[in-house]
Amino acid sequence: MRYLLYYWPEIQGRGEFIRLALEDAGADYVDVLRLSGKASFSNYPDLKRAPYAPPYLVAGRLVLSQTANILQYLGPRLCLAPKDEAGRLWVNQLQLTIADWLAEVHDTHHPIGSGRYYEEQRPEAKRRTADFLAVRLPKYLDYYDGVLRRAERGSAGGGYLLGKACSYADLSLFQMVAGLRYAFPLAFGRLEQRHARIVGVHDRVAARPRLAAYLASRGRVPFNLRGIFRHYPELDSTRKKSKKT
Amino acid sequence: MRYLLYYWPEIQGRGEFIRLALEDAGADYVDVLRLSGKASFSNYPDLKRAPYAPPYLVAGRLVLSQTANILQYLGPRLCLAPKDEAGRLWVNQLQLTIADWLAEVHDTHHPIGSGRYYEEQRPEAKRRTADFLAVRLPKYLDYYDGVLRRAERGSAGGGYLLGKACSYADLSLFQMVAGLRYAFPLAFGRLEQRHARIVGVHDRVAARPRLAAYLASRGRVPFNLRGIFRHYPELDSTRKKSKKT
């Protein structure tokens, strides 16, 4: 099966969570809009089951959207999710909580409107980011740390969210760490020191042979100021500073 | 199978999307925290697959969280989703876009921090709500209207998102309409006039016998100022007014 991925070619964004799974599995896929600037999302105007927003994945006659939905479809096929129903529901649940977390990252720089410029909402972005770094981000980190701690107790040993086997949710957790390091080097730099298990997942994922090659290649779009993770120095802060805001 | 639902007893919130599916199907379930104020979420402290946040559904040995994940599990079992994979992915996709939409509704009154009081973020809430009502809400409505329009063309006829058969995504779309009518009677009152298909789903869902009985009962928690849909008159506006903001 050759998969077709449709996503904005100039950012990592939500599409990167799909790219990581396809790359890690060595899947046969085409990142359509990066290959040809001319192709567009409007290739599917008459689609009965039309998506709301990219990323889209075309898999034979299926056209799927919503990152977690695409990953749920790909997971067992790419050996990045268990085959049993309970296991698949659990990975999906972990992925959906990452989706919530990611949406909150987006809203740190766009708390008023996603269609407006950051510069139009900078004061609000400062307030929202301070709350995110002080309250929300630690809560998400503590949660995934707990999942990893409990997975270690399993008979097969730990290292990933499900124990010994790497799932697509681990690739997504890697992406969260990579993105947060780019966006908030000061604030996240402090926080990650207390979350060695999460950093461990990041490092193990980054060292997987196919992903290591991908991450070092031109295929990996660099983080930039148009994506979901954005580095605005005025939003980043050590935790102490954010309290004064 | 007797299901146990754990959710905040005093609000509709995300739990209501689960309640609607269970009620519509006449499923055997206990809304645990409403039955006994003493029971708490902490009944599952040693759970290996611990949820991040309520709602939780206990189904035999499974403990599930994330609304869309729970509904995906329940869907085929309650005859509120197709059995085939493509159909299930499509309903899940529709549900995930409703989840995004719902999160945006929440952020209209909490654009800075979900743990802070509304009164601490009222100016930001006004700006975010104006953007939501003018830009985001029409986009979601247009999308679901298009889904319904395309479903009508199917051989089996329309009326619901998948055509003739009601799915859990239709129950959720009903809930969005009901909530938006409560929260933004002026602004949504104008918008819904242009979306007869969506209002049609609302009306058909509300008339389903088991749901009609539930909605008229004390089981249905009234909308209030602690839930996701909140009515603050200063945030509501006709579209014209919101442009002046």
mmCIF file with all atom_site columns, N, CA, C and O in Angstrom, chain A residues 178-203:
data_model
loop_
_atom_site.group_PDB
_atom_site.id
_atom_site.type_symbol
_atom_site.label_atom_id
_atom_site.label_alt_id
_atom_site.label_comp_id
_atom_site.label_asym_id
_atom_site.label_entity_id
_atom_site.label_seq_id
_atom_site.pdbx_PDB_ins_code
_atom_site.Cartn_x
_atom_site.Cartn_y
_atom_site.Cartn_z
_atom_site.occupancy
_atom_site.B_iso_or_equiv
_atom_site.pdbx_formal_charge
_atom_site.auth_seq_id
_atom_site.auth_comp_id
_atom_site.auth_asym_id
_atom_site.auth_atom_id
_atom_site.pdbx_PDB_model_num
ATOM 1   N N  . ALA A 1 178 ? 10.598 17.494 21.642 1.00 0.00 ? 178 ALA A N  1
ATOM 2   C CA . ALA A 1 178 ? 11.402 18.240 20.661 1.00 0.00 ? 178 ALA A CA 1
ATOM 3   C C  . ALA A 1 178 ? 10.818 19.638 20.452 1.00 0.00 ? 178 ALA A C  1
ATOM 4   O O  . ALA A 1 178 ? 11.553 20.637 20.427 1.00 0.00 ? 178 ALA A O  1
ATOM 5   N N  . GLY A 1 179 ? 9.503  19.713 20.327 1.00 0.00 ? 179 GLY A N  1
ATOM 6   C CA . GLY A 1 179 ? 8.852  21.002 20.085 1.00 0.00 ? 179 GLY A CA 1
ATOM 7   C C  . GLY A 1 179 ? 8.951  21.941 21.275 1.00 0.00 ? 179 GLY A C  1
ATOM 8   O O  . GLY A 1 179 ? 9.194  23.146 21.121 1.00 0.00 ? 179 GLY A O  1
ATOM 9   N N  . LEU A 1 180 ? 8.772  21.397 22.472 1.00 0.00 ? 180 LEU A N  1
ATOM 10  C CA . LEU A 1 180 ? 8.832  22.237 23.674 1.00 0.00 ? 180 LEU A CA 1
ATOM 11  C C  . LEU A 1 180 ? 10.254 22.744 23.910 1.00 0.00 ? 180 LEU A C  1
ATOM 12  O O  . LEU A 1 180 ? 10.444 23.860 24.394 1.00 0.00 ? 180 LEU A O  1
ATOM 13  N N  . ARG A 1 181 ? 11.251 21.924 23.572 1.00 0.00 ? 181 ARG A N  1
ATOM 14  C CA . ARG A 1 181 ? 12.643 22.389 23.690 1.00 0.00 ? 181 ARG A CA 1
ATOM 15  C C  . ARG A 1 181 ? 12.901 23.570 22.763 1.00 0.00 ? 181 ARG A C  1
ATOM 16  O O  . ARG A 1 181 ? 13.613 24.493 23.107 1.00 0.00 ? 181 ARG A O  1
ATOM 17  N N  . TYR A 1 182 ? 12.313 23.506 21.566 1.00 0.00 ? 182 TYR A N  1
ATOM 18  C CA . TYR A 1 182 ? 12.474 24.608 20.626 1.00 0.00 ? 182 TYR A CA 1
ATOM 19  C C  . TYR A 1 182 ? 11.717 25.841 21.108 1.00 0.00 ? 182 TYR A C  1
ATOM 20  O O  . TYR A 1 182 ? 12.237 26.957 21.111 1.00 0.00 ? 182 TYR A O  1
ATOM 21  N N  . ALA A 1 183 ? 10.486 25.653 21.540 1.00 0.00 ? 183 ALA A N  1
ATOM 22  C CA . ALA A 1 183 ? 9.629  26.809 21.854 1.00 0.00 ? 183 ALA A CA 1
ATOM 23  C C  . ALA A 1 183 ? 10.008 27.472 23.176 1.00 0.00 ? 183 ALA A C  1
ATOM 24  O O  . ALA A 1 183 ? 10.004 28.699 23.281 1.00 0.00 ? 183 ALA A O  1
ATOM 25  N N  . PHE A 1 184 ? 10.301 26.664 24.173 1.00 0.00 ? 184 PHE A N  1
ATOM 26  C CA . PHE A 1 184 ? 10.519 27.203 25.524 1.00 0.00 ? 184 PHE A CA 1
ATOM 27  C C  . PHE A 1 184 ? 11.816 26.653 26.110 1.00 0.00 ? 184 PHE A C  1
ATOM 28  O O  . PHE A 1 184 ? 11.787 25.914 27.107 1.00 0.00 ? 184 PHE A O  1
ATOM 29  N N  . PRO A 1 185 ? 12.960 27.017 25.518 1.00 0.00 ? 185 PRO A N  1
ATOM 30  C CA . PRO A 1 185 ? 14.220 26.419 26.002 1.00 0.00 ? 185 PRO A CA 1
ATOM 31  C C  . PRO A 1 185 ? 14.469 26.691 27.488 1.00 0.00 ? 185 PRO A C  1
ATOM 32  O O  . PRO A 1 185 ? 14.961 25.800 28.185 1.00 0.00 ? 185 PRO A O  1
ATOM 33  N N  . LEU A 1 186 ? 14.098 27.848 27.966 1.00 0.00 ? 186 LEU A N  1
ATOM 34  C CA . LEU A 1 186 ? 14.349 28.148 29.391 1.00 0.00 ? 186 LEU A CA 1
ATOM 35  C C  . LEU A 1 186 ? 13.364 27.403 30.280 1.00 0.00 ? 186 LEU A C  1
ATOM 36  O O  . LEU A 1 186 ? 13.750 26.635 31.153 1.00 0.00 ? 186 LEU A O  1
ATOM 37  N N  . ALA A 1 187 ? 12.074 27.640 30.055 1.00 0.00 ? 187 ALA A N  1
ATOM 38  C CA . ALA A 1 187 ? 11.065 27.063 30.953 1.00 0.00 ? 187 ALA A CA 1
ATOM 39  C C  . ALA A 1 187 ? 11.023 25.547 30.854 1.00 0.00 ? 187 ALA A C  1
ATOM 40  O O  . ALA A 1 187 ? 10.972 24.854 31.870 1.00 0.00 ? 187 ALA A O  1
ATOM 41  N N  . PHE A 1 188 ? 11.061 25.025 29.641 1.00 0.00 ? 188 PHE A N  1
ATOM 42  C CA . PHE A 1 188 ? 11.003 23.572 29.511 1.00 0.00 ? 188 PHE A CA 1
ATOM 43  C C  . PHE A 1 188 ? 12.335 22.941 29.919 1.00 0.00 ? 188 PHE A C  1
ATOM 44  O O  . PHE A 1 188 ? 12.362 21.823 30.440 1.00 0.00 ? 188 PHE A O  1
ATOM 45  N N  . GLY A 1 189 ? 13.412 23.681 29.720 1.00 0.00 ? 189 GLY A N  1
ATOM 46  C CA . GLY A 1 189 ? 14.719 23.187 30.160 1.00 0.00 ? 189 GLY A CA 1
ATOM 47  C C  . GLY A 1 189 ? 14.740 22.881 31.652 1.00 0.00 ? 189 GLY A C  1
ATOM 48  O O  . GLY A 1 189 ? 15.324 21.888 32.089 1.00 0.00 ? 189 GLY A O  1
ATOM 49  N N  . ARG A 1 190 ? 14.094 23.739 32.421 1.00 0.00 ? 190 ARG A N  1
ATOM 50  C CA . ARG A 1 190 ? 13.999 23.469 33.864 1.00 0.00 ? 190 ARG A CA 1
ATOM 51  C C  . ARG A 1 190 ? 13.101 22.268 34.144 1.00 0.00 ? 190 ARG A C  1
ATOM 52  O O  . ARG A 1 190 ? 13.434 21.393 34.932 1.00 0.00 ? 190 ARG A O  1
ATOM 53  N N  . LEU A 1 191 ? 11.944 22.244 33.495 1.00 0.00 ? 191 LEU A N  1
ATOM 54  C CA . LEU A 1 191 ? 10.968 21.188 33.775 1.00 0.00 ? 191 LEU A CA 1
ATOM 55  C C  . LEU A 1 191 ? 11.464 19.800 33.376 1.00 0.00 ? 191 LEU A C  1
ATOM 56  O O  . LEU A 1 191 ? 11.222 18.823 34.078 1.00 0.00 ? 191 LEU A O  1
ATOM 57  N N  . GLU A 1 192 ? 12.138 19.713 32.262 1.00 0.00 ? 192 GLU A N  1
ATOM 58  C CA . GLU A 1 192 ? 12.493 18.371 31.782 1.00 0.00 ? 192 GLU A CA 1
ATOM 59  C C  . GLU A 1 192 ? 13.517 17.692 32.678 1.00 0.00 ? 192 GLU A C  1
ATOM 60  O O  . GLU A 1 192 ? 13.626 16.464 32.679 1.00 0.00 ? 192 GLU A O  1
ATOM 61  N N  . GLN A 1 193 ? 14.232 18.479 33.475 1.00 0.00 ? 193 GLN A N  1
ATOM 62  C CA . GLN A 1 193 ? 15.197 17.860 34.393 1.00 0.00 ? 193 GLN A CA 1
ATOM 63  C C  . GLN A 1 193 ? 14.521 16.951 35.415 1.00 0.00 ? 193 GLN A C  1
ATOM 64  O O  . GLN A 1 193 ? 15.143 16.046 35.954 1.00 0.00 ? 193 GLN A O  1
ATOM 65  N N  . ARG A 1 194 ? 13.240 17.238 35.676 1.00 0.00 ? 194 ARG A N  1
ATOM 66  C CA . ARG A 1 194 ? 12.523 16.418 36.648 1.00 0.00 ? 194 ARG A CA 1
ATOM 67  C C  . ARG A 1 194 ? 11.715 15.301 35.989 1.00 0.00 ? 194 ARG A C  1
ATOM 68  O O  . ARG A 1 194 ? 10.892 14.665 36.642 1.00 0.00 ? 194 ARG A O  1
ATOM 69  N N  . HIS A 1 195 ? 11.914 15.132 34.692 1.00 0.00 ? 195 HIS A N  1
ATOM 70  C CA . HIS A 1 195 ? 11.128 14.122 33.986 1.00 0.00 ? 195 HIS A CA 1
ATOM 71  C C  . HIS A 1 195 ? 12.029 13.246 33.122 1.00 0.00 ? 195 HIS A C  1
ATOM 72  O O  . HIS A 1 195 ? 11.897 13.210 31.892 1.00 0.00 ? 195 HIS A O  1
ATOM 73  N N  . ALA A 1 196 ? 12.912 12.524 33.817 1.00 0.00 ? 196 ALA A N  1
ATOM 74  C CA . ALA A 1 196 ? 13.917 11.709 33.118 1.00 0.00 ? 196 ALA A CA 1
ATOM 75  C C  . ALA A 1 196 ? 13.256 10.616 32.275 1.00 0.00 ? 196 ALA A C  1
ATOM 76  O O  . ALA A 1 196 ? 13.774 10.253 31.220 1.00 0.00 ? 196 ALA A O  1
ATOM 77  N N  . ARG A 1 197 ? 12.121 10.092 32.727 1.00 0.00 ? 197 ARG A N  1
ATOM 78  C CA . ARG A 1 197 ? 11.473 9.021  31.954 1.00 0.00 ? 197 ARG A CA 1
ATOM 79  C C  . ARG A 1 197 ? 10.995 9.545  30.601 1.00 0.00 ? 197 ARG A C  1
ATOM 80  O O  . ARG A 1 197 ? 11.108 8.858  29.590 1.00 0.00 ? 197 ARG A O  1
ATOM 81  N N  . ILE A 1 198 ? 10.438 10.753 30.605 1.00 0.00 ? 198 ILE A N  1
ATOM 82  C CA . ILE A 1 198 ? 9.943  11.324 29.348 1.00 0.00 ? 198 ILE A CA 1
ATOM 83  C C  . ILE A 1 198 ? 11.113 11.645 28.414 1.00 0.00 ? 198 ILE A C  1
ATOM 84  O O  . ILE A 1 198 ? 11.061 11.367 27.213 1.00 0.00 ? 198 ILE A O  1
ATOM 85  N N  . VAL A 1 199 ? 12.168 12.208 28.986 1.00 0.00 ? 199 VAL A N  1
ATOM 86  C CA . VAL A 1 199 ? 13.366 12.477 28.185 1.00 0.00 ? 199 VAL A CA 1
ATOM 87  C C  . VAL A 1 199 ? 13.933 11.157 27.650 1.00 0.00 ? 199 VAL A C  1
ATOM 88  O O  . VAL A 1 199 ? 14.424 11.093 26.519 1.00 0.00 ? 199 VAL A O  1
ATOM 89  N N  . GLY A 1 200 ? 13.817 10.098 28.456 1.00 0.00 ? 200 GLY A N  1
ATOM 90  C CA . GLY A 1 200 ? 14.263 8.776  28.009 1.00 0.00 ? 200 GLY A CA 1
ATOM 91  C C  . GLY A 1 200 ? 13.523 8.311  26.763 1.00 0.00 ? 200 GLY A C  1
ATOM 92  O O  . GLY A 1 200 ? 14.129 7.776  25.830 1.00 0.00 ? 200 GLY A O  1
ATOM 93  N N  . VAL A 1 201 ? 12.198 8.517  26.746 1.00 0.00 ? 201 VAL A N  1
ATOM 94  C CA . VAL A 1 201 ? 11.425 8.158  25.553 1.00 0.00 ? 201 VAL A CA 1
ATOM 95  C C  . VAL A 1 201 ? 11.904 8.973  24.361 1.00 0.00 ? 201 VAL A C  1
ATOM 96  O O  . VAL A 1 201 ? 12.122 8.445  23.258 1.00 0.00 ? 201 VAL A O  1
ATOM 97  N N  . HIS A 1 202 ? 12.089 10.272 24.587 1.00 0.00 ? 202 HIS A N  1
ATOM 98  C CA . HIS A 1 202 ? 12.593 11.134 23.513 1.00 0.00 ? 202 HIS A CA 1
ATOM 99  C C  . HIS A 1 202 ? 13.889 10.567 22.928 1.00 0.00 ? 202 HIS A C  1
ATOM 100 O O  . HIS A 1 202 ? 14.036 10.429 21.708 1.00 0.00 ? 202 HIS A O  1
ATOM 101 N N  . ASP A 1 203 ? 14.816 10.204 23.805 1.00 0.00 ? 203 ASP A N  1
ATOM 102 C CA . ASP A 1 203 ? 16.136 9.769  23.340 1.00 0.00 ? 203 ASP A CA 1
ATOM 103 C C  . ASP A 1 203 ? 16.058 8.420  22.630 1.00 0.00 ? 203 ASP A C  1
ATOM 104 O O  . ASP A 1 203 ? 16.730 8.201  21.620 1.00 0.00 ? 203 ASP A O  1
#
